Every structure is written in C-alpha cells, then in structure tokens.
Coordinates of C-alpha atoms in Angstrom, one line a residue:
Chain L
M24 CA 26.2 -28.0 -9.9
N25 CA 29.7 -26.1 -10.6
I26 CA 30.6 -22.5 -11.8
E27 CA 31.6 -23.4 -15.2
E28 CA 27.9 -25.7 -15.5
L29 CA 26.1 -22.4 -14.6
K30 CA 27.9 -20.3 -17.1
N31 CA 27.3 -22.3 -19.1
K32 CA 23.6 -22.7 -18.7
S33 CA 23.7 -18.8 -18.1
K34 CA 25.3 -18.9 -22.6
L35 CA 22.1 -21.4 -23.1
Y36 CA 19.2 -19.2 -21.2
R37 CA 21.1 -16.3 -23.0
K38 CA 20.3 -17.7 -26.7
T39 CA 17.0 -19.2 -25.5
I40 CA 16.0 -15.0 -24.0
I41 CA 17.0 -14.0 -27.6
E42 CA 15.2 -16.7 -30.1
M43 CA 11.9 -16.5 -27.9
I44 CA 12.4 -12.4 -28.5
Y45 CA 12.7 -12.8 -32.3
K46 CA 10.4 -15.3 -32.9
A47 CA 7.8 -13.3 -31.1
K48 CA 8.8 -10.6 -32.8
V49 CA 8.5 -8.4 -29.0
G50 CA 9.4 -8.8 -25.3
H51 CA 11.7 -7.3 -22.8
P52 CA 15.2 -8.4 -23.8
G53 CA 17.7 -5.6 -22.1
G54 CA 16.1 -6.4 -19.1
S55 CA 16.0 -9.8 -19.4
L56 CA 19.3 -10.4 -20.1
S57 CA 20.8 -8.9 -17.7
C58 CA 18.7 -10.3 -14.8
I59 CA 19.4 -13.7 -16.1
D60 CA 22.7 -14.8 -13.9
I61 CA 21.4 -14.2 -10.9
L62 CA 18.0 -16.3 -12.5
N63 CA 20.5 -19.1 -13.2
V64 CA 21.8 -19.3 -9.7
L65 CA 18.6 -18.8 -8.1
Y66 CA 16.9 -21.6 -9.3
N67 CA 19.9 -24.2 -10.4
T68 CA 21.8 -23.8 -6.4
R69 CA 18.5 -22.6 -4.3
I70 CA 15.1 -23.0 -5.4
D71 CA 13.7 -26.1 -3.3
R72 CA 10.3 -27.2 -4.9
S73 CA 10.1 -30.2 -4.4
E74 CA 7.8 -30.7 -1.6
E75 CA 4.8 -28.6 -0.2
N76 CA 6.8 -26.0 1.9
K77 CA 9.3 -25.0 -0.9
D78 CA 11.5 -21.9 -1.8
R79 CA 9.5 -18.8 -3.3
L80 CA 10.7 -16.3 -6.2
I81 CA 8.9 -13.8 -7.0
L82 CA 10.0 -12.3 -10.3
S83 CA 8.4 -8.3 -9.5
K84 CA 10.1 -7.3 -12.6
G85 CA 7.2 -9.4 -14.4
H86 CA 8.1 -7.9 -18.1
V87 CA 11.3 -9.9 -17.9
T88 CA 9.2 -13.8 -18.4
P89 CA 11.9 -14.4 -21.6
A90 CA 14.5 -14.8 -19.1
L91 CA 12.3 -16.9 -16.5
F92 CA 10.4 -18.8 -19.3
S93 CA 14.5 -20.1 -20.9
V94 CA 15.2 -21.4 -17.3
F95 CA 12.0 -22.9 -16.9
M96 CA 13.1 -25.0 -20.6
D97 CA 15.6 -26.1 -18.8
L98 CA 14.4 -27.2 -15.7
G99 CA 11.5 -29.1 -17.5
Y100 CA 8.8 -27.1 -16.4
I101 CA 8.0 -26.3 -20.3
E102 CA 8.4 -27.6 -23.4
K103 CA 10.7 -26.6 -25.6
S104 CA 8.8 -26.4 -28.8
E105 CA 6.2 -23.8 -26.6
I106 CA 9.4 -21.3 -26.5
N107 CA 8.4 -20.6 -30.0
T108 CA 4.3 -19.2 -28.9
F109 CA 5.8 -16.7 -26.6
R110 CA 3.2 -14.1 -26.4
Q111 CA 1.1 -15.6 -28.9
I112 CA -2.5 -16.4 -28.3
N113 CA -2.8 -19.9 -26.9
S114 CA 0.4 -20.1 -25.2
R115 CA 1.1 -20.5 -22.0
L116 CA 3.8 -18.3 -22.4
Q117 CA 2.3 -15.1 -21.5
G118 CA 4.2 -11.5 -21.5
H119 CA 3.9 -11.6 -17.9
P120 CA 4.1 -14.5 -15.5
D121 CA 0.2 -16.1 -15.4
R122 CA 0.9 -18.5 -12.8
N123 CA -2.4 -20.1 -14.0
K124 CA -0.9 -21.6 -17.0
I125 CA 2.1 -22.3 -15.3
K126 CA 2.1 -24.0 -11.7
E127 CA 5.6 -23.2 -11.1
I128 CA 5.3 -19.1 -11.2
D129 CA 4.4 -18.3 -7.4
A130 CA 2.6 -15.0 -8.3
N131 CA 1.5 -12.5 -11.4
T132 CA 3.5 -10.0 -11.3
G133 CA 4.1 -6.9 -14.1
L134 CA 2.1 -4.5 -12.7
L135 CA 5.3 -3.2 -11.0
G136 CA 5.9 -2.4 -7.2
Q137 CA 4.1 -5.1 -5.9
G138 CA 6.0 -8.2 -6.2
L139 CA 8.0 -6.9 -3.0
S140 CA 5.1 -6.9 -0.8
I141 CA 3.8 -10.5 -2.0
G142 CA 7.6 -11.3 -1.0
V143 CA 6.9 -9.9 2.7
G144 CA 3.4 -11.6 2.7
A145 CA 4.9 -15.0 1.6
A146 CA 8.3 -14.4 4.5
L147 CA 5.6 -13.9 7.1
A148 CA 3.6 -16.7 6.5
K149 CA 6.8 -18.9 6.4
K150 CA 7.4 -17.7 10.0
L151 CA 3.6 -18.3 11.3
K152 CA 4.1 -22.1 10.1
N153 CA 7.6 -22.2 11.7
D154 CA 9.0 -23.3 7.8
N155 CA 12.5 -22.0 8.5
D156 CA 14.5 -24.1 5.9
H157 CA 12.8 -21.9 3.0
N158 CA 13.5 -18.3 2.0
V159 CA 11.2 -15.7 -0.4
Y160 CA 13.5 -14.4 -3.3
V161 CA 12.8 -11.3 -4.8
I162 CA 14.0 -10.2 -8.0
I163 CA 12.9 -6.4 -8.5
G164 CA 13.9 -4.0 -11.3
D165 CA 15.6 -0.3 -10.8
G166 CA 12.7 1.8 -12.4
E167 CA 10.2 -0.5 -10.0
M168 CA 12.0 1.2 -7.2
H169 CA 10.5 4.7 -8.3
E170 CA 6.9 3.0 -7.0
G171 CA 6.0 3.8 -3.8
Q172 CA 4.8 0.7 -2.7
I173 CA 8.4 -0.7 -2.5
W174 CA 9.0 1.7 -0.1
E175 CA 6.2 0.6 1.9
A176 CA 7.4 -2.8 1.8
L177 CA 10.8 -2.4 2.4
M178 CA 9.4 -0.5 6.1
E179 CA 7.4 -3.9 6.7
G180 CA 10.4 -6.4 6.1
A181 CA 12.6 -4.9 8.1
H182 CA 10.1 -4.3 10.7
Y183 CA 9.1 -8.1 11.1
K184 CA 13.2 -8.6 10.9
L185 CA 12.2 -11.4 7.9
N186 CA 15.5 -12.9 7.2
N187 CA 13.7 -15.1 5.4
L188 CA 13.1 -12.6 2.3
I189 CA 16.2 -11.9 0.4
V190 CA 15.8 -9.1 -2.3
F191 CA 17.5 -8.9 -5.7
L192 CA 18.0 -5.6 -7.7
D193 CA 18.8 -6.3 -10.8
Y194 CA 20.6 -2.6 -11.1
N195 CA 21.3 -2.0 -14.5
K196 CA 20.4 1.6 -14.2
L197 CA 18.2 2.1 -17.1
S198 CA 14.6 2.0 -17.3
S199 CA 12.2 2.8 -20.6
K200 CA 13.1 6.2 -21.4
G201 CA 16.6 6.1 -20.7
N202 CA 19.5 6.3 -17.6
C203 CA 17.2 5.1 -14.8
N204 CA 18.4 8.1 -12.6
E205 CA 17.6 10.4 -14.3
V206 CA 14.8 10.0 -14.7
M207 CA 14.3 10.1 -10.8
N208 CA 17.6 9.4 -8.9
L209 CA 17.9 6.8 -6.6
E210 CA 20.3 7.4 -5.0
P211 CA 22.2 7.1 -2.6
I212 CA 20.9 3.5 -3.3
H213 CA 22.8 2.2 -0.4
D214 CA 22.2 4.1 1.9
R215 CA 19.1 4.3 1.6
I216 CA 18.0 0.8 1.8
K217 CA 20.6 0.7 5.1
S218 CA 18.3 3.3 6.4
F219 CA 15.2 1.3 6.0
N220 CA 17.4 -1.2 8.3
W221 CA 18.4 -3.7 5.8
H222 CA 21.0 -6.1 5.4
I223 CA 22.5 -5.1 2.8
E224 CA 25.3 -6.7 0.2
E225 CA 26.6 -5.0 -3.6
I226 CA 28.0 -7.5 -6.2
N227 CA 28.3 -8.1 -9.8
G228 CA 25.1 -9.4 -10.8
N229 CA 26.8 -11.1 -14.0
D230 CA 29.1 -12.7 -11.9
I231 CA 27.8 -16.4 -11.3
E232 CA 30.8 -16.4 -8.5
E233 CA 30.1 -13.3 -6.9
I234 CA 26.1 -14.5 -6.9
L235 CA 26.9 -17.2 -5.2
Q236 CA 29.3 -16.0 -2.7
V237 CA 27.2 -13.0 -1.5
L238 CA 23.9 -15.9 -1.1
E239 CA 26.3 -18.1 1.1
K240 CA 27.5 -15.0 2.9
I241 CA 23.8 -13.6 3.8
D242 CA 22.5 -17.2 5.6
S243 CA 24.6 -16.2 8.6
I244 CA 22.4 -13.2 9.2
T245 CA 19.6 -13.8 11.3
D246 CA 18.3 -10.7 12.1
K247 CA 17.0 -8.7 8.9
P248 CA 16.0 -9.1 5.9
K249 CA 18.6 -8.8 3.3
F250 CA 18.6 -6.6 -0.1
I251 CA 21.5 -7.5 -2.6
I252 CA 22.2 -4.6 -4.9
A253 CA 23.3 -6.3 -8.1
N254 CA 25.0 -4.6 -10.6
T255 CA 24.2 -5.0 -14.3
I256 CA 24.3 -4.7 -17.5
K257 CA 21.5 -4.3 -19.7
G258 CA 21.9 -6.2 -22.2
K259 CA 24.9 -8.4 -21.4
G260 CA 26.2 -10.7 -23.7
V261 CA 24.7 -8.6 -26.6
S262 CA 27.1 -6.1 -28.2
F263 CA 24.9 -3.4 -29.6
M264 CA 22.1 -4.6 -26.8
E265 CA 24.6 -3.5 -23.8
N266 CA 23.9 0.1 -22.3
N267 CA 21.4 1.0 -24.8
P268 CA 18.0 1.8 -23.5
K269 CA 16.5 0.7 -26.7
W270 CA 16.4 -2.3 -26.0
H271 CA 14.2 -3.1 -22.6
S272 CA 11.6 -3.5 -25.0
G273 CA 11.5 -4.6 -28.8
G274 CA 12.0 -7.2 -31.6
L275 CA 14.9 -8.4 -33.5
N276 CA 15.5 -8.3 -37.1
D277 CA 17.2 -11.5 -39.0
E278 CA 20.5 -9.3 -39.2
Q279 CA 20.2 -8.2 -35.4
Y280 CA 19.0 -12.1 -33.8
K281 CA 22.4 -13.9 -36.6
K282 CA 24.9 -11.6 -34.9
A283 CA 23.6 -11.9 -31.3
I284 CA 23.5 -15.6 -31.5
E285 CA 26.8 -15.8 -33.0
E286 CA 27.8 -13.1 -30.2
L287 CA 26.2 -15.9 -27.5
N288 CA 27.9 -18.4 -28.5
Chain M
M3 CA -38.5 -7.5 11.7
N4 CA -36.6 -6.8 14.6
Y5 CA -36.3 -2.9 14.2
K6 CA -33.2 -2.2 16.6
L7 CA -30.8 -0.3 14.6
V8 CA -26.9 -2.4 14.8
S9 CA -23.8 -1.9 13.1
T10 CA -23.0 -4.8 11.6
R11 CA -19.5 -3.1 11.8
D12 CA -19.4 -4.0 15.5
Y13 CA -19.8 -7.8 14.9
I14 CA -16.5 -8.1 12.1
G15 CA -14.2 -9.0 15.0
K16 CA -16.6 -11.4 17.1
V17 CA -17.5 -12.8 13.5
L18 CA -13.6 -13.7 12.7
I19 CA -12.8 -15.0 16.3
E20 CA -15.5 -17.4 15.5
M21 CA -14.3 -18.3 12.0
Q22 CA -10.9 -18.8 13.4
K23 CA -12.4 -22.3 15.4
K24 CA -13.6 -23.7 12.7
H25 CA -10.5 -22.7 9.8
K26 CA -7.4 -22.8 11.4
N27 CA -5.1 -21.1 8.7
L28 CA -7.0 -17.7 8.8
V29 CA -4.6 -14.6 9.1
V30 CA -6.4 -11.2 9.3
I31 CA -4.7 -8.3 7.5
D32 CA -5.0 -4.6 9.1
S33 CA -3.7 -0.9 8.0
D34 CA -3.8 0.7 11.1
L35 CA -7.5 0.7 10.9
A36 CA -7.9 -2.8 13.4
S37 CA -9.9 -0.1 16.6
S38 CA -11.6 1.2 13.6
V39 CA -13.6 -2.0 11.3
K40 CA -13.1 -3.8 14.8
S41 CA -10.5 -6.8 13.7
N42 CA -9.1 -5.5 16.9
E43 CA -11.2 -7.7 18.5
F44 CA -9.6 -10.9 16.6
A45 CA -6.5 -9.3 17.3
E46 CA -6.6 -10.1 20.6
V47 CA -7.2 -13.4 20.4
Y48 CA -5.3 -14.2 17.8
P49 CA -2.3 -12.4 18.4
N50 CA -0.1 -14.3 16.0
N51 CA -2.7 -14.6 12.9
F52 CA -3.2 -10.9 13.1
F53 CA -0.9 -8.9 10.6
E54 CA 0.0 -4.9 11.4
M55 CA 1.4 -3.5 7.9
G56 CA 0.9 -0.2 8.7
I57 CA -0.9 2.4 6.1
A58 CA 0.1 1.0 3.4
E59 CA -3.0 -0.3 2.1
Q60 CA -1.4 -1.1 -1.5
S61 CA 1.1 -3.5 0.5
S62 CA -0.6 -4.7 2.9
M63 CA -3.6 -6.3 -0.3
S64 CA -0.4 -7.5 -2.6
S65 CA 0.7 -9.3 0.9
V66 CA -2.5 -11.3 0.7
C67 CA -1.3 -13.4 -2.2
G68 CA 2.0 -14.3 -0.5
F69 CA -0.1 -15.3 2.6
A70 CA -2.4 -17.3 0.3
M71 CA 0.4 -19.0 -1.6
E72 CA 1.6 -20.0 1.2
G73 CA -1.8 -21.8 2.0
F74 CA -3.1 -19.2 4.3
I75 CA -6.6 -17.7 4.0
P76 CA -6.0 -14.0 4.7
I77 CA -8.9 -11.3 5.7
Y78 CA -8.1 -8.2 4.6
V79 CA -10.5 -5.2 6.5
N80 CA -10.2 -2.3 6.2
F81 CA -12.6 0.8 5.3
S82 CA -14.8 0.3 1.7
I83 CA -12.3 2.9 -0.1
F84 CA -8.9 1.7 0.7
V85 CA -10.0 -2.1 0.5
T86 CA -11.1 -1.7 -3.0
G87 CA -10.4 1.7 -4.9
T88 CA -6.7 2.7 -3.2
V89 CA -5.3 -0.5 -3.8
W90 CA -7.2 -1.4 -6.9
T91 CA -4.7 -2.9 -9.1
Q92 CA -3.2 -4.7 -6.2
L93 CA -6.6 -6.6 -5.7
R94 CA -7.3 -7.0 -9.6
Q95 CA -3.4 -8.6 -9.6
A96 CA -4.5 -10.7 -7.0
C97 CA -7.1 -11.8 -8.6
Y98 CA -6.0 -12.6 -11.6
S99 CA -3.3 -14.4 -9.3
N100 CA -7.0 -15.9 -8.2
F101 CA -5.3 -16.8 -4.5
N102 CA -8.1 -17.5 -2.0
F103 CA -8.5 -14.4 -0.2
K104 CA -11.0 -12.5 1.4
I105 CA -11.7 -9.0 1.7
I106 CA -14.3 -7.0 4.0
G107 CA -15.0 -3.6 3.4
S108 CA -16.8 -1.7 5.8
H109 CA -18.1 1.8 5.9
P110 CA -19.7 1.3 2.4
G111 CA -21.1 4.3 0.7
M112 CA -22.0 7.1 2.9
D113 CA -21.7 4.9 6.5
N114 CA -18.8 7.4 6.8
G115 CA -21.1 10.6 7.1
P116 CA -19.0 12.5 8.8
D117 CA -15.6 12.3 6.8
G118 CA -17.4 13.5 4.0
A119 CA -16.9 12.6 -0.1
T120 CA -13.4 11.5 0.1
H121 CA -14.2 8.3 2.7
H122 CA -17.3 7.9 1.1
A123 CA -17.4 4.6 -0.8
L124 CA -19.8 5.0 -3.6
E125 CA -17.5 3.0 -6.3
D126 CA -16.7 0.1 -4.8
I127 CA -19.5 -2.8 -5.9
A128 CA -18.3 -1.0 -9.4
L129 CA -14.7 -1.5 -8.8
S130 CA -15.0 -5.1 -7.3
R131 CA -17.7 -7.0 -9.3
V132 CA -16.2 -5.9 -12.6
I133 CA -12.8 -8.1 -11.7
P134 CA -12.8 -11.6 -13.1
N135 CA -12.7 -14.6 -10.5
M136 CA -14.4 -11.9 -7.9
T137 CA -17.9 -12.7 -5.6
V138 CA -19.2 -9.9 -4.5
F139 CA -21.2 -10.1 -1.3
T140 CA -23.3 -7.6 0.5
P141 CA -24.4 -8.8 3.8
S142 CA -27.0 -6.4 5.6
D143 CA -26.8 -7.4 9.1
M144 CA -24.3 -9.1 11.9
N145 CA -25.9 -12.4 11.6
E146 CA -26.2 -12.5 7.8
L147 CA -22.5 -11.2 8.0
K148 CA -21.6 -14.3 10.0
A149 CA -23.3 -16.6 7.2
C150 CA -21.8 -14.7 4.6
V151 CA -18.1 -15.2 5.8
E152 CA -18.8 -18.8 6.3
E153 CA -20.0 -19.0 2.7
A154 CA -16.9 -17.0 1.8
L155 CA -14.7 -19.1 2.9
K156 CA -16.0 -21.8 1.5
I157 CA -15.5 -20.4 -2.0
N158 CA -11.8 -21.0 -3.4
G159 CA -11.4 -17.7 -4.8
P160 CA -11.2 -13.8 -4.1
V161 CA -14.5 -12.5 -2.4
Y162 CA -14.9 -8.7 -1.5
I163 CA -17.6 -8.4 1.8
R164 CA -19.3 -5.5 1.8
T165 CA -20.2 -5.0 5.9
P166 CA -22.7 -1.9 6.5
R167 CA -21.2 1.0 9.0
D168 CA -24.1 3.0 9.9
T169 CA -27.1 1.4 12.1
V170 CA -29.3 -0.9 10.1
P171 CA -32.6 -3.7 11.4
I172 CA -31.5 -6.8 12.1
L173 CA -33.5 -8.9 9.2
H174 CA -32.3 -12.1 10.2
D175 CA -31.3 -14.5 12.9
E176 CA -29.0 -16.2 14.3
N177 CA -29.5 -19.3 12.3
C178 CA -29.9 -17.7 9.1
S179 CA -28.7 -19.4 5.6
F180 CA -26.7 -17.8 2.8
H181 CA -26.1 -19.2 -0.6
T182 CA -23.8 -17.5 -3.7
G183 CA -25.8 -16.4 -6.3
K184 CA -29.0 -16.7 -4.2
A185 CA -30.8 -13.4 -3.5
E186 CA -33.9 -13.6 -0.5
I187 CA -37.2 -12.5 -1.0
L188 CA -37.8 -11.0 2.4
E189 CA -41.5 -10.2 1.9
D190 CA -44.0 -11.0 -0.9
D191 CA -47.5 -9.4 -0.9
G192 CA -47.9 -8.9 -4.8
N193 CA -46.9 -8.0 -8.1
D194 CA -47.1 -4.1 -7.9
I195 CA -43.3 -3.0 -7.8
A196 CA -39.9 -5.6 -6.4
I197 CA -38.4 -3.2 -4.3
I198 CA -34.1 -4.6 -4.6
F199 CA -31.7 -3.6 -2.4
E200 CA -27.9 -4.0 -1.2
G201 CA -27.2 -4.5 2.1
S202 CA -26.1 -1.6 3.6
S203 CA -29.5 0.2 2.4
S204 CA -32.0 -2.2 3.9
K205 CA -33.3 0.4 6.2
E206 CA -34.2 2.8 3.6
A207 CA -35.7 0.4 1.4
Y208 CA -37.3 -1.4 3.8
E209 CA -39.4 1.7 5.2
G210 CA -40.0 2.4 1.6
F211 CA -42.0 -0.9 1.5
L212 CA -43.8 -0.1 4.2
S213 CA -45.0 3.6 3.5
L214 CA -46.0 2.1 -0.2
K215 CA -48.0 -1.0 2.1
E216 CA -49.7 1.8 4.0
L217 CA -50.6 3.4 0.5
G218 CA -52.3 -0.4 -0.5
Y219 CA -49.7 -1.3 -2.8
K220 CA -48.7 -5.1 -3.2
N221 CA -45.4 -4.8 -3.5
K222 CA -42.1 -7.8 -3.0
L223 CA -39.0 -6.5 -0.9
I224 CA -35.6 -8.2 -2.0
N225 CA -32.7 -8.6 -0.4
I226 CA -29.8 -9.5 -3.1
R227 CA -27.1 -10.5 -1.4
S228 CA -25.0 -12.2 -3.6
I229 CA -24.1 -9.1 -6.4
K230 CA -21.8 -11.4 -7.8
P231 CA -22.9 -14.0 -9.0
I232 CA -26.7 -12.3 -9.4
D233 CA -29.4 -14.2 -9.1
S234 CA -30.5 -14.1 -12.6
E235 CA -33.3 -16.5 -12.5
L236 CA -34.8 -14.5 -9.6
I237 CA -34.8 -11.2 -11.4
N238 CA -35.7 -12.6 -15.0
K239 CA -39.4 -14.5 -12.8
L240 CA -39.1 -11.0 -11.3
S241 CA -39.1 -9.0 -14.6
S242 CA -42.1 -11.3 -15.6
R243 CA -44.5 -10.6 -13.2
V244 CA -43.9 -7.3 -11.4
K245 CA -44.7 -3.0 -13.2
G246 CA -41.1 -2.4 -12.3
I247 CA -38.4 -2.4 -10.6
V248 CA -36.8 -0.1 -8.7
T249 CA -33.1 -0.4 -6.8
V250 CA -32.0 0.4 -3.6
E251 CA -28.3 1.2 -2.9
N252 CA -25.8 3.2 -0.5
H253 CA -23.6 3.7 -4.1
N254 CA -23.6 5.3 -6.9
V255 CA -26.2 4.1 -9.1
S256 CA -23.8 3.4 -12.0
G257 CA -21.7 0.8 -12.2
G258 CA -23.0 -0.4 -8.7
L259 CA -26.5 -2.3 -7.9
N260 CA -29.0 -0.4 -10.7
G261 CA -25.8 -1.6 -13.1
V262 CA -26.2 -5.1 -12.0
I263 CA -29.7 -5.5 -12.5
S264 CA -30.5 -3.6 -15.7
E265 CA -28.0 -6.1 -17.2
E266 CA -29.3 -8.8 -16.1
I267 CA -33.1 -6.9 -17.2
V268 CA -31.6 -6.7 -20.4
K269 CA -30.8 -10.3 -20.9
S270 CA -34.0 -11.6 -19.4
K271 CA -35.7 -9.5 -22.4
N272 CA -38.8 -8.9 -20.4
N273 CA -39.7 -5.0 -21.3
I274 CA -39.3 -3.8 -17.7
I275 CA -38.5 -0.6 -16.2
V276 CA -36.2 0.0 -13.6
K277 CA -36.0 3.0 -11.8
C278 CA -32.9 3.7 -9.4
V279 CA -32.7 5.4 -5.9
G280 CA -28.5 5.7 -5.0
V281 CA -25.9 8.5 -5.8
N282 CA -26.3 10.3 -8.5
N283 CA -23.0 11.1 -10.1
T284 CA -22.3 13.4 -7.4
F285 CA -19.4 14.2 -4.7
T286 CA -21.8 13.9 -1.6
E287 CA -20.4 15.8 1.1
S288 CA -19.8 15.6 5.2
G289 CA -22.9 15.4 7.9
K290 CA -24.4 13.4 10.3
T291 CA -24.7 9.8 8.1
S292 CA -28.3 9.7 7.9
D293 CA -28.4 13.9 6.5
V294 CA -26.1 12.4 4.2
K295 CA -27.9 9.8 2.7
K296 CA -30.7 12.3 2.7
K297 CA -29.6 14.6 1.0
Y298 CA -27.7 12.9 -1.6
G299 CA -30.6 10.5 -2.7
L300 CA -30.8 7.5 0.0
S301 CA -34.2 7.9 1.7
S302 CA -37.2 6.3 1.9
E303 CA -39.1 8.6 0.4
K304 CA -36.8 8.4 -2.6
V305 CA -38.3 4.5 -2.7
V306 CA -42.1 6.1 -2.3
E307 CA -41.4 8.5 -5.3
K308 CA -39.7 5.9 -7.8
A309 CA -42.5 3.2 -6.9
L310 CA -44.8 5.9 -7.7
E311 CA -43.5 7.0 -10.8
I312 CA -43.5 3.5 -12.2
I313 CA -46.9 2.7 -11.4
K314 CA -48.1 5.8 -12.4
G315 CA -46.7 5.4 -15.6
L316 CA -44.4 8.4 -15.3

C-alpha cells in the first residue's frame, strides 16, 4: 500500500471515528484521532493475521476503540452497519476492546497500564516457540505511563531483550484532566526509557511517512525491545478538538458533527 | 486417615514437573518467590518453560495473558495474597479475556503465621470466586493437589488453586480423583451435623469431627474441594437431612466458604442453620501458625462448639 493510499485511509478512519462517537453520543474522540495514523500503518502494512502464528497488537489505551473499530471495519472484521451500534446494548462494539465478541482483538484492555505486560508475555511466548517472523505491537497512552505497571513491564522487556516487542507511545501530552505532564511529569521521557535499556526513537506520530520509516529502521535492531515516542496531536484533524482536553471523552452535537466531517472531507 | 502432617506446598514443583510431561505447552511464571512456593524445582528441570518476572506481581499476572494468547498454558505460582489480592484487576481482566491460565496460591489464610496480617490471605476465596469465568479449587493434601491440577488443565479457562502451606493430614492416596463441582464425603456417621471444610482447614475440621464422635454425635465430614462451581446437589441434599451445617475455613467467614454455602442454602429453600468457623472480620497478627489460627477462630474446639450450639438449639 502506498503512502497516498494510507493517507486516504487515515482520512476515512477519522470520519468513521467521528461518525461512531456522534451516533453513540459518547466515546473518546481526542485519543482516537491522535493514534489512528499509527493503527492505520500497523494494520495495513505490518500486521499479518493470516496464520496461526501472527503479529499481535495490544491496544493498551483501550478507550480508543473508535480508532480500532474504524480500521476493523475497513479490514472487514466488522460490518459497516455495526458502527451504528457502538457502545449500545447487544453490540459487539464495546466501549473497550472485548475479544470474546470480536476475535481479531488480541486482549481485553482498558484498565490502563496492563497492556505492555501482556505484550511482554506474548513476546516471550513467541521466542519460546521460535516464532521469529512476527512481532508484538503495543500502543500505550501518555497518561497511562503514570501507572507503575508500565515500568515493571519496561524492566522485563529489556531484561529479556525482547527485540520482537515494539511499543508506540501516543504522546499527545493531554490526559483527562489536561496537560499530562502537569498531572504528573513524564519528562525527560526519552532519557528515562533509554535508561531502562530500550532502543528508542522519536517521530511525528501523525505523519504516515515517518511511521513507515521508523518501522523499517527498527527492524535491524536485534538486541533490544523498541520504544517509539510518537508525538501526536490530540483530536488531530478536527480544528476545535485539536489540543483541547475537553475532547478526551464526550459526544458531539449536530453542529459539531457537521463541522468535524466537513473538515475531514 | 494417614495422620502424618505434610505441607502440600512442598509438592507444587513436583506436580508441575509431572504435568509438564503430559502438557508440553505449560509455562510457569514466578515473581521472585520460586523457592518459597517450590516452583524452583520445576525451573531446574524445565528452565526454558520457567519465566522469572521479578517482584512485579501485577505485570506477572498480566503477562499470563500474552502467553495464553500464544497457545501456552501459563501457571502463575505465588503466595495467595499476591496471586489474588495484589493483582486483582489484572486477574479480573485476564478472566474477562477468558484466557486459559491457572494460578496457584500457596500460603493461604493464616498459613504464613509469623509474617503476620499483611501476608495472611483471608480474602482470596472471596476475591477469586466473585470473578466470572473463574473456577476455584481448594485441594487439601499433596495427592489431591496433583489430581486437582490435572483437572484444572482439562478446563479451558482460568482456575485458581489454593494450596495449604501449613502442614495438613494426608487424606487421599496417590490415585485419588478430583471432579469439578463435586465435593467429597470423607466420613458419614449419620445426620447430626455436616461439617464442611476447605482444603487448608482439614486438620481442624477433622479433629473437631473426631471430638464430636467421642461425645457420641453422628456427623458427616465434607471436603468441599471445588468452591466454584460448588456441589449444589450435595449441599441441597445435606440441607434436607442434617440438623445443621458447620463450615470450617482458613479465611474470613464473609465471602469465603461460609458465604458460598449460605448462598446455596438460601437457594435450596431448606430452613437449616449454618454456623461458621473461621476469621470474623478482623486483621490477625504474627505468631506460630497454629497459635494464630487458634487465637483468630480456626480450631477443632471451635468446630465442636459450633456443632454443639446447633445440636442444643443455641
């Protein structure tokens, strides 16, 4: 898939995210829009789900299901009509990922801080069964890094030199309350992760080309797990949502919906 | 009964080694307590299938999801308080995903006497049984532990196995069987009282039963084994026959065995008295395990006292 096609997909996914949250009147638009380009590239260029041994993606910041489901709809894992049922009773599209309802979901997440540890287990398991052809991708949020369990897993990943474990930090710098680093400072995050002995990269996480390039670059790193600080914009693509903590969670009224879709077209 | 007292904990490693011979896809997860829970014996024989995650119980618990996702059957072995309490939301999330994993909790209840209240797992039955998809077993000796782990490995889902650390009588021979949802009637002298115990309180329950026998009462002694699912059929049958039930547990009487049995009695619609022997809504203290158990309400004397209260209509 070329870059132009991927860019078009991001556009489609952003609209689907807004559609889904508008219809449900609830959801997490800000973080869904900030991490969608990463999910787009991973699912469309990296993740092989065709065999028994497959790549894994643990969406540790589980509240961004609108982003996940928009990709799943495109991949045919869920029907287009299901988008209208997000967060409603009898739907497969839960507020947070549920693998019992959608088999392509690797693990149930959403209680923050747990996903990276799940990734450590899966990466170790792949080593044990000599599956050297597939990776374990984990997407975590910045507010989520306040959880102590993340740092437990960072230790473990480096201890076992899990070169098949790739973490994307969706660093949009806003959590529910506001500035994530004012809530609890993560900086100097680059140095901190590096001191845990991970290979570290920093990119613009809303730039498709940079995401593609960094993935290619880290393939050659064979002695360490890999941590990508993806600088993103919360609410990316919708002007009134961008960098506005108010849009961490919530629904859109008719006017907001119209404006958002117009901007995304 | 073979009244030789042996710690079931000492057999955890041996049982795991034996299971690995049949189930090649087992992996054992440790949080730096392998020598205390004897999974170090497994690590010596199967080093590649043993994973040390450090004193990071929450991450250890979540990592089982990753192993299970990849087709392994992870067994996380640790003290009961850690493997249920410290990791409760991680455990709950793993159960929500309905992964095929097992947890083995050693040092349940007051079995870790000298370490004191912080390490006394008096809530682990309550914490585990309340989670959907979870199965909860309480084997009472090393032979039953082996049968119990074998049974747990037949279940495609999460199972908590609660294993005594204190020395307990050997109630079963090597070929004992274990079935999910089935209790075991160990002794059946008559229909006065049914004494029902969970595995780590077998000594107190058995000795209480013997004392009551000497006093001339004809009771039943039930090893509950499977806390969840519970043997509803047997509880229902008992509740229509005996004068009362005494539950015996190395646990807080709220939410544990007494809670389970009481819930069943309510469902059975039989109007029968249930009295409890166990710890009553209090934190405990350090001491020799037998002293702590006695002081905080788990003793054969308490079993006799509660049974007599029922018989005498108190």
